[in-house]
Amino acid sequence: MQAGRKLISAELRQRFCDARNVLVLTGAGVSAESGVPTFRGGGGAGVWKGLPFEVISSAEMLERDLPAVWEWFNYRRGLLEALKPNPAHEAIAGWQDRFGGLTLVTQNIDGLHQAAGSREVIELHGSIWRARCVRCGQGQSVREISVDDGAPPCLACASPMRPDVVLFGEMLPAGAFERAAAKAASCELCFVIGTSAVVYPAAAIPEIARAAGAYVVEVNPERTPLSDLSDEVLTGNAGEILPLLG
Ligand code: APR
């Protein structure tokens, strides 16, 4: 039997076969093998023009210098433009037709789950491919507007638009966390893939699933604060491990 396959316990294989309601929470690590820099653990997304990402990606910076925030996200989008989903994204997309109830919750703003074919994705932190009006809230795909000269004007009310991404110091999109938490409280199997599990409220989702009796599986090359809470820890890269589950 392939060495990798031994990684997956017989218990997990059985639960994977029997499960109907499955929740998957992903973080930057699920996109690492596609070439997207992670935020922590030396992933390289840490500093922009001398500013730590927590500063440039903050509500305070949005107030102070909206064009600078656009420049940062235009740079990130430029990095993403040529990147493709990896076998981890593809495996998860394949699960949506396998389980009666698959809930995919992501902290990622890169859109790679959708690019891999995932139809329903709860984007807890928004999307780098969307803009939102600061006044009327009108949303717009950035593929349909020019974002290179600072803040694009809203097509509805001409006020400036901002990246439709959750910045540090901001609330999550209305209802996103609540929907994810409700699914976590009723799932049998919860996968936590490629997250350092330090940013809340996202990191509370596997805790809710565990408290409700779900079998929690962490996939990460490094230990996280969630590892001790998990029923099973699969140590390694998501793109190599997830396809082993079939
Ligand atoms: N497969 C699985 N996990 C991986 C891989 C891989 N190939 N490569 C790295 N990882 C793991 C790292 O070990 C780390 O634990 O992915 C995790 C990435 O952690 P972070 O960079 O902290 O990303 P994330 O947990 O998604 O951050 C949460 O913080 O900065 C904010 O809004 C941002 O959504 C982000 C949130």
GROMACS .gro file of C-alpha atoms and ligand atoms in nm:
model
  282
    1MET     CA    1   0.000   0.000   0.000
    2GLN     CA    2   0.138   0.347  -0.096
    3ALA     CA    3   0.306   0.509   0.206
    4GLY     CA    4   0.073   0.810   0.177
    5ARG     CA    5  -0.235   0.592   0.203
    6LYS     CA    6  -0.124   0.470   0.548
    7LEU     CA    7  -0.159   0.829   0.661
    8ILE     CA    8  -0.536   0.795   0.652
    9SER     CA    9  -0.675   0.585   0.940
   10ALA     CA   10  -0.930   0.310   0.884
   11GLU     CA   11  -1.161   0.511   1.110
   12LEU     CA   12  -1.140   0.817   0.885
   13ARG     CA   13  -1.189   0.606   0.572
   14GLN     CA   14  -1.505   0.458   0.723
   15ARG     CA   15  -1.638   0.794   0.837
   16PHE     CA   16  -1.555   0.940   0.495
   17CYS     CA   17  -1.764   0.663   0.334
   18ASP     CA   18  -2.059   0.697   0.572
   19ALA     CA   19  -2.073   1.078   0.615
   20ARG     CA   20  -2.362   1.278   0.471
   21ASN     CA   21  -2.301   1.625   0.620
   22VAL     CA   22  -1.942   1.736   0.585
   23LEU     CA   23  -1.793   2.077   0.654
   24VAL     CA   24  -1.462   2.192   0.507
   25LEU     CA   25  -1.283   2.501   0.639
   26THR     CA   26  -0.985   2.620   0.436
   27GLY     CA   27  -0.712   2.878   0.480
   28ALA     CA   28  -0.420   3.015   0.284
   29GLY     CA   29  -0.236   2.682   0.302
   30VAL     CA   30  -0.483   2.515   0.064
   31SER     CA   31  -0.363   2.759  -0.205
   32ALA     CA   32   0.008   2.740  -0.117
   33GLU     CA   33   0.076   2.467  -0.376
   34SER     CA   34  -0.083   2.694  -0.639
   35GLY     CA   35   0.181   2.955  -0.555
   36VAL     CA   36  -0.029   3.186  -0.335
   37PRO     CA   37   0.186   3.320  -0.047
   38THR     CA   38   0.051   3.234   0.300
   39PHE     CA   39   0.038   3.501   0.573
   40ARG     CA   40   0.218   3.333   0.863
   41GLY     CA   41   0.479   3.061   0.898
   42GLY     CA   42   0.722   3.233   0.658
   43GLY     CA   43   0.476   3.226   0.366
   44GLY     CA   44   0.599   3.558   0.235
   45ALA     CA   45   0.283   3.765   0.226
   46GLY     CA   46   0.399   3.960   0.531
   47VAL     CA   47   0.519   4.304   0.420
   48TRP     CA   48   0.421   4.557   0.151
   49LYS     CA   49   0.629   4.870   0.093
   50GLY     CA   50   0.760   4.842   0.448
   51LEU     CA   51   0.408   4.803   0.593
   52PRO     CA   52   0.310   4.478   0.768
   53PHE     CA   53   0.005   4.322   0.593
   54GLU     CA   54  -0.204   4.373   0.909
   55VAL     CA   55  -0.154   4.748   0.859
   56ILE     CA   56  -0.207   4.780   0.483
   57SER     CA   57  -0.505   4.540   0.510
   58SER     CA   58  -0.679   4.735   0.786
   59ALA     CA   59  -0.998   4.942   0.821
   60GLU     CA   60  -0.783   5.222   0.957
   61MET     CA   61  -0.573   5.224   0.636
   62LEU     CA   62  -0.892   5.225   0.428
   63GLU     CA   63  -0.998   5.546   0.606
   64ARG     CA   64  -0.654   5.702   0.575
   65ASP     CA   65  -0.544   5.600   0.225
   66LEU     CA   66  -0.793   5.411   0.005
   67PRO     CA   67  -0.570   5.433  -0.309
   68ALA     CA   68  -0.286   5.260  -0.117
   69VAL     CA   69  -0.523   4.980  -0.019
   70TRP     CA   70  -0.625   4.940  -0.382
   71GLU     CA   71  -0.256   4.931  -0.485
   72TRP     CA   72  -0.190   4.647  -0.235
   73PHE     CA   73  -0.487   4.441  -0.355
   74ASN     CA   74  -0.406   4.513  -0.719
   75TYR     CA   75  -0.057   4.374  -0.647
   76ARG     CA   76  -0.209   4.064  -0.477
   77ARG     CA   77  -0.452   4.019  -0.768
   78GLY     CA   78  -0.161   4.050  -1.011
   79LEU     CA   79   0.007   3.759  -0.830
   80LEU     CA   80  -0.311   3.552  -0.853
   81GLU     CA   81  -0.397   3.621  -1.215
   82ALA     CA   82  -0.185   3.336  -1.358
   83LEU     CA   83  -0.233   3.088  -1.075
   84LYS     CA   84  -0.441   2.774  -1.106
   85PRO     CA   85  -0.626   2.554  -0.857
   86ASN     CA   86  -0.420   2.260  -0.724
   87PRO     CA   87  -0.520   1.897  -0.648
   88ALA     CA   88  -0.648   2.005  -0.304
   89HIS     CA   89  -0.900   2.248  -0.457
   90GLU     CA   90  -0.995   1.985  -0.714
   91ALA     CA   91  -1.045   1.712  -0.454
   92ILE     CA   92  -1.275   1.938  -0.250
   93ALA     CA   93  -1.471   2.035  -0.562
   94GLY     CA   94  -1.518   1.663  -0.630
   95TRP     CA   95  -1.660   1.611  -0.281
   96GLN     CA   96  -1.961   1.834  -0.351
   97ASP     CA   97  -2.119   1.554  -0.557
   98ARG     CA   98  -2.011   1.283  -0.316
   99PHE     CA   99  -2.175   1.400   0.007
  100GLY     CA  100  -2.542   1.489   0.041
  101GLY     CA  101  -2.449   1.800   0.235
  102LEU     CA  102  -2.104   1.953   0.177
  103THR     CA  103  -2.042   2.298   0.322
  104LEU     CA  104  -1.725   2.471   0.201
  105VAL     CA  105  -1.613   2.764   0.412
  106THR     CA  106  -1.300   2.956   0.318
  107GLN     CA  107  -1.093   3.235   0.465
  108ASN     CA  108  -0.930   3.278   0.125
  109ILE     CA  109  -1.012   3.567  -0.105
  110ASP     CA  110  -0.838   3.413  -0.411
  111GLY     CA  111  -1.140   3.248  -0.579
  112LEU     CA  112  -0.944   2.925  -0.647
  113HIS     CA  113  -1.215   2.701  -0.500
  114GLN     CA  114  -1.463   2.840  -0.751
  115ALA     CA  115  -1.202   2.812  -1.028
  116ALA     CA  116  -1.173   2.440  -0.939
  117GLY     CA  117  -1.551   2.399  -0.979
  118SER     CA  118  -1.681   2.443  -0.624
  119ARG     CA  119  -2.031   2.582  -0.671
  120GLU     CA  120  -2.118   2.703  -0.321
  121VAL     CA  121  -1.843   2.869  -0.119
  122ILE     CA  122  -1.897   3.066   0.201
  123GLU     CA  123  -1.629   3.335   0.167
  124LEU     CA  124  -1.576   3.453   0.524
  125HIS     CA  125  -1.324   3.720   0.424
  126GLY     CA  126  -1.476   3.834   0.093
  127SER     CA  127  -1.318   3.814  -0.251
  128ILE     CA  128  -1.029   3.994  -0.420
  129TRP     CA  129  -1.228   3.969  -0.747
  130ARG     CA  130  -1.505   4.200  -0.619
  131ALA     CA  131  -1.536   4.567  -0.530
  132ARG     CA  132  -1.802   4.728  -0.311
  133CYS     CA  133  -1.927   5.086  -0.289
  134VAL     CA  134  -1.832   5.253   0.040
  135ARG     CA  135  -2.167   5.440   0.046
  136CYS     CA  136  -2.445   5.233  -0.116
  137GLY     CA  137  -2.279   4.889  -0.081
  138GLN     CA  138  -2.328   4.807  -0.450
  139GLY     CA  139  -2.104   4.515  -0.549
  140GLN     CA  140  -1.912   4.486  -0.876
  141SER     CA  141  -1.673   4.234  -1.030
  142VAL     CA  142  -1.330   4.394  -1.065
  143ARG     CA  143  -1.303   4.219  -1.400
  144GLU     CA  144  -1.566   4.465  -1.530
  145ILE     CA  145  -1.412   4.792  -1.407
  146SER     CA  146  -1.072   4.961  -1.422
  147VAL     CA  147  -0.903   4.953  -1.083
  148ASP     CA  148  -0.561   5.077  -1.186
  149ASP     CA  149  -0.615   5.446  -1.110
  150GLY     CA  150  -0.706   5.438  -0.742
  151ALA     CA  151  -1.059   5.382  -0.620
  152PRO     CA  152  -1.304   5.316  -0.905
  153PRO     CA  153  -1.635   5.509  -0.887
  154CYS     CA  154  -1.955   5.321  -0.803
  155LEU     CA  155  -2.167   5.273  -1.116
  156ALA     CA  156  -2.482   5.333  -0.907
  157CYS     CA  157  -2.394   5.638  -0.695
  158ALA     CA  158  -2.047   5.747  -0.814
  159SER     CA  159  -1.902   5.719  -0.463
  160PRO     CA  160  -1.562   5.549  -0.434
  161MET     CA  161  -1.553   5.170  -0.430
  162ARG     CA  162  -1.331   4.961  -0.205
  163PRO     CA  163  -1.201   4.601  -0.236
  164ASP     CA  164  -1.480   4.365  -0.117
  165VAL     CA  165  -1.241   4.202   0.127
  166VAL     CA  166  -1.272   4.187   0.507
  167LEU     CA  167  -0.994   4.401   0.649
  168PHE     CA  168  -0.843   4.379   0.996
  169GLY     CA  169  -1.076   4.556   1.237
  170GLU     CA  170  -1.385   4.484   1.026
  171MET     CA  171  -1.685   4.256   1.068
  172LEU     CA  172  -1.737   3.955   0.847
  173PRO     CA  173  -2.000   3.973   0.570
  174ALA     CA  174  -2.351   3.964   0.719
  175GLY     CA  175  -2.467   3.607   0.786
  176ALA     CA  176  -2.152   3.434   0.655
  177PHE     CA  177  -2.024   3.320   0.994
  178GLU     CA  178  -2.373   3.234   1.119
  179ARG     CA  179  -2.439   3.010   0.816
  180ALA     CA  180  -2.103   2.836   0.862
  181ALA     CA  181  -2.156   2.794   1.237
  182ALA     CA  182  -2.501   2.641   1.185
  183LYS     CA  183  -2.357   2.386   0.939
  184ALA     CA  184  -2.067   2.314   1.175
  185ALA     CA  185  -2.313   2.236   1.454
  186SER     CA  186  -2.482   1.969   1.239
  187CYS     CA  187  -2.195   1.807   1.045
  188GLU     CA  188  -2.053   1.459   1.115
  189LEU     CA  189  -1.711   1.523   0.964
  190CYS     CA  190  -1.515   1.850   0.967
  191PHE     CA  191  -1.196   1.902   0.767
  192VAL     CA  192  -0.969   2.195   0.858
  193ILE     CA  193  -0.722   2.247   0.577
  194GLY     CA  194  -0.430   2.488   0.555
  195THR     CA  195  -0.512   2.734   0.830
  196SER     CA  196  -0.297   2.844   1.125
  197ALA     CA  197  -0.627   2.855   1.322
  198VAL     CA  198  -0.533   3.179   1.502
  199VAL     CA  199  -0.777   3.420   1.337
  200TYR     CA  200  -1.127   3.437   1.489
  201PRO     CA  201  -1.415   3.399   1.436
  202ALA     CA  202  -1.312   3.158   1.155
  203ALA     CA  203  -1.107   2.945   1.396
  204ALA     CA  204  -1.418   2.893   1.611
  205ILE     CA  205  -1.591   2.691   1.339
  206PRO     CA  206  -1.405   2.360   1.401
  207GLU     CA  207  -1.450   2.416   1.774
  208ILE     CA  208  -1.828   2.438   1.720
  209ALA     CA  209  -1.819   2.119   1.508
  210ARG     CA  210  -1.614   1.934   1.771
  211ALA     CA  211  -1.844   2.045   2.054
  212ALA     CA  212  -2.140   1.913   1.850
  213GLY     CA  213  -1.973   1.571   1.819
  214ALA     CA  214  -1.823   1.592   1.470
  215TYR     CA  215  -1.500   1.406   1.385
  216VAL     CA  216  -1.244   1.684   1.322
  217VAL     CA  217  -0.957   1.625   1.081
  218GLU     CA  218  -0.673   1.876   1.042
  219VAL     CA  219  -0.456   1.880   0.728
  220ASN     CA  220  -0.141   2.091   0.769
  221PRO     CA  221   0.236   2.037   0.747
  222GLU     CA  222   0.268   2.217   1.082
  223ARG     CA  223   0.089   2.185   1.417
  224THR     CA  224  -0.157   2.457   1.506
  225PRO     CA  225  -0.360   2.548   1.818
  226LEU     CA  226  -0.631   2.323   1.670
  227SER     CA  227  -0.414   2.009   1.647
  228ASP     CA  228  -0.481   1.898   2.006
  229LEU     CA  229  -0.856   1.944   1.957
  230SER     CA  230  -0.860   1.739   1.635
  231ASP     CA  231  -0.955   1.371   1.626
  232GLU     CA  232  -0.703   1.315   1.349
  233VAL     CA  233  -0.410   1.523   1.222
  234LEU     CA  234  -0.284   1.455   0.870
  235THR     CA  235   0.063   1.610   0.858
  236GLY     CA  236   0.163   1.721   0.510
  237ASN     CA  237   0.057   1.920   0.207
  238ALA     CA  238  -0.313   1.934   0.123
  239GLY     CA  239  -0.250   1.881  -0.249
  240GLU     CA  240  -0.080   1.549  -0.173
  241ILE     CA  241  -0.310   1.430   0.108
  242LEU     CA  242  -0.665   1.513  -0.005
  243PRO     CA  243  -0.653   1.305  -0.327
  244LEU     CA  244  -0.570   1.003  -0.105
  245LEU     CA  245  -0.920   1.020   0.040
  246GLY     CA  246  -1.070   0.937  -0.300
  247APR     N1  247  -0.111   2.234   0.268
  247APR     C1  248  -0.175   2.252   0.388
  247APR     N2  249  -0.142   2.351   0.476
  247APR     C2  250  -0.038   2.431   0.443
  247APR     C3  251   0.035   2.416   0.322
  247APR     C4  252  -0.005   2.312   0.234
  247APR     N3  253   0.056   2.291   0.118
  247APR     N4  254   0.134   2.512   0.319
  247APR     C5  255   0.121   2.585   0.435
  247APR     N5  256   0.018   2.535   0.509
  247APR     C6  257  -0.031   2.583   0.639
  247APR     C7  258   0.073   2.653   0.727
  247APR     O1  259   0.144   2.560   0.804
  247APR     C8  260  -0.015   2.744   0.813
  247APR     O2  261  -0.058   2.675   0.930
  247APR     O3  262  -0.127   2.681   0.613
  247APR     C9  263  -0.137   2.771   0.723
  247APR    C10  264  -0.146   2.913   0.668
  247APR     O4  265  -0.168   2.998   0.777
  247APR     P1  266  -0.188   3.156   0.756
  247APR     O5  267  -0.085   3.206   0.665
  247APR     O6  268  -0.198   3.213   0.893
  247APR     O7  269  -0.326   3.167   0.679
  247APR     P2  270  -0.475   3.159   0.736
  247APR     O8  271  -0.486   3.066   0.850
  247APR     O9  272  -0.563   3.137   0.620
  247APR    O10  273  -0.496   3.310   0.790
  247APR    C11  274  -0.622   3.348   0.834
  247APR    O11  275  -0.559   3.577   0.850
  247APR    O12  276  -0.428   3.725   0.753
  247APR    C12  277  -0.555   3.693   0.771
  247APR    O13  278  -0.739   3.738   0.635
  247APR    C13  279  -0.620   3.666   0.639
  247APR    O14  280  -0.769   3.486   0.581
  247APR    C14  281  -0.647   3.517   0.646
  247APR    C15  282  -0.653   3.490   0.794
   0.00000   0.00000   0.00000
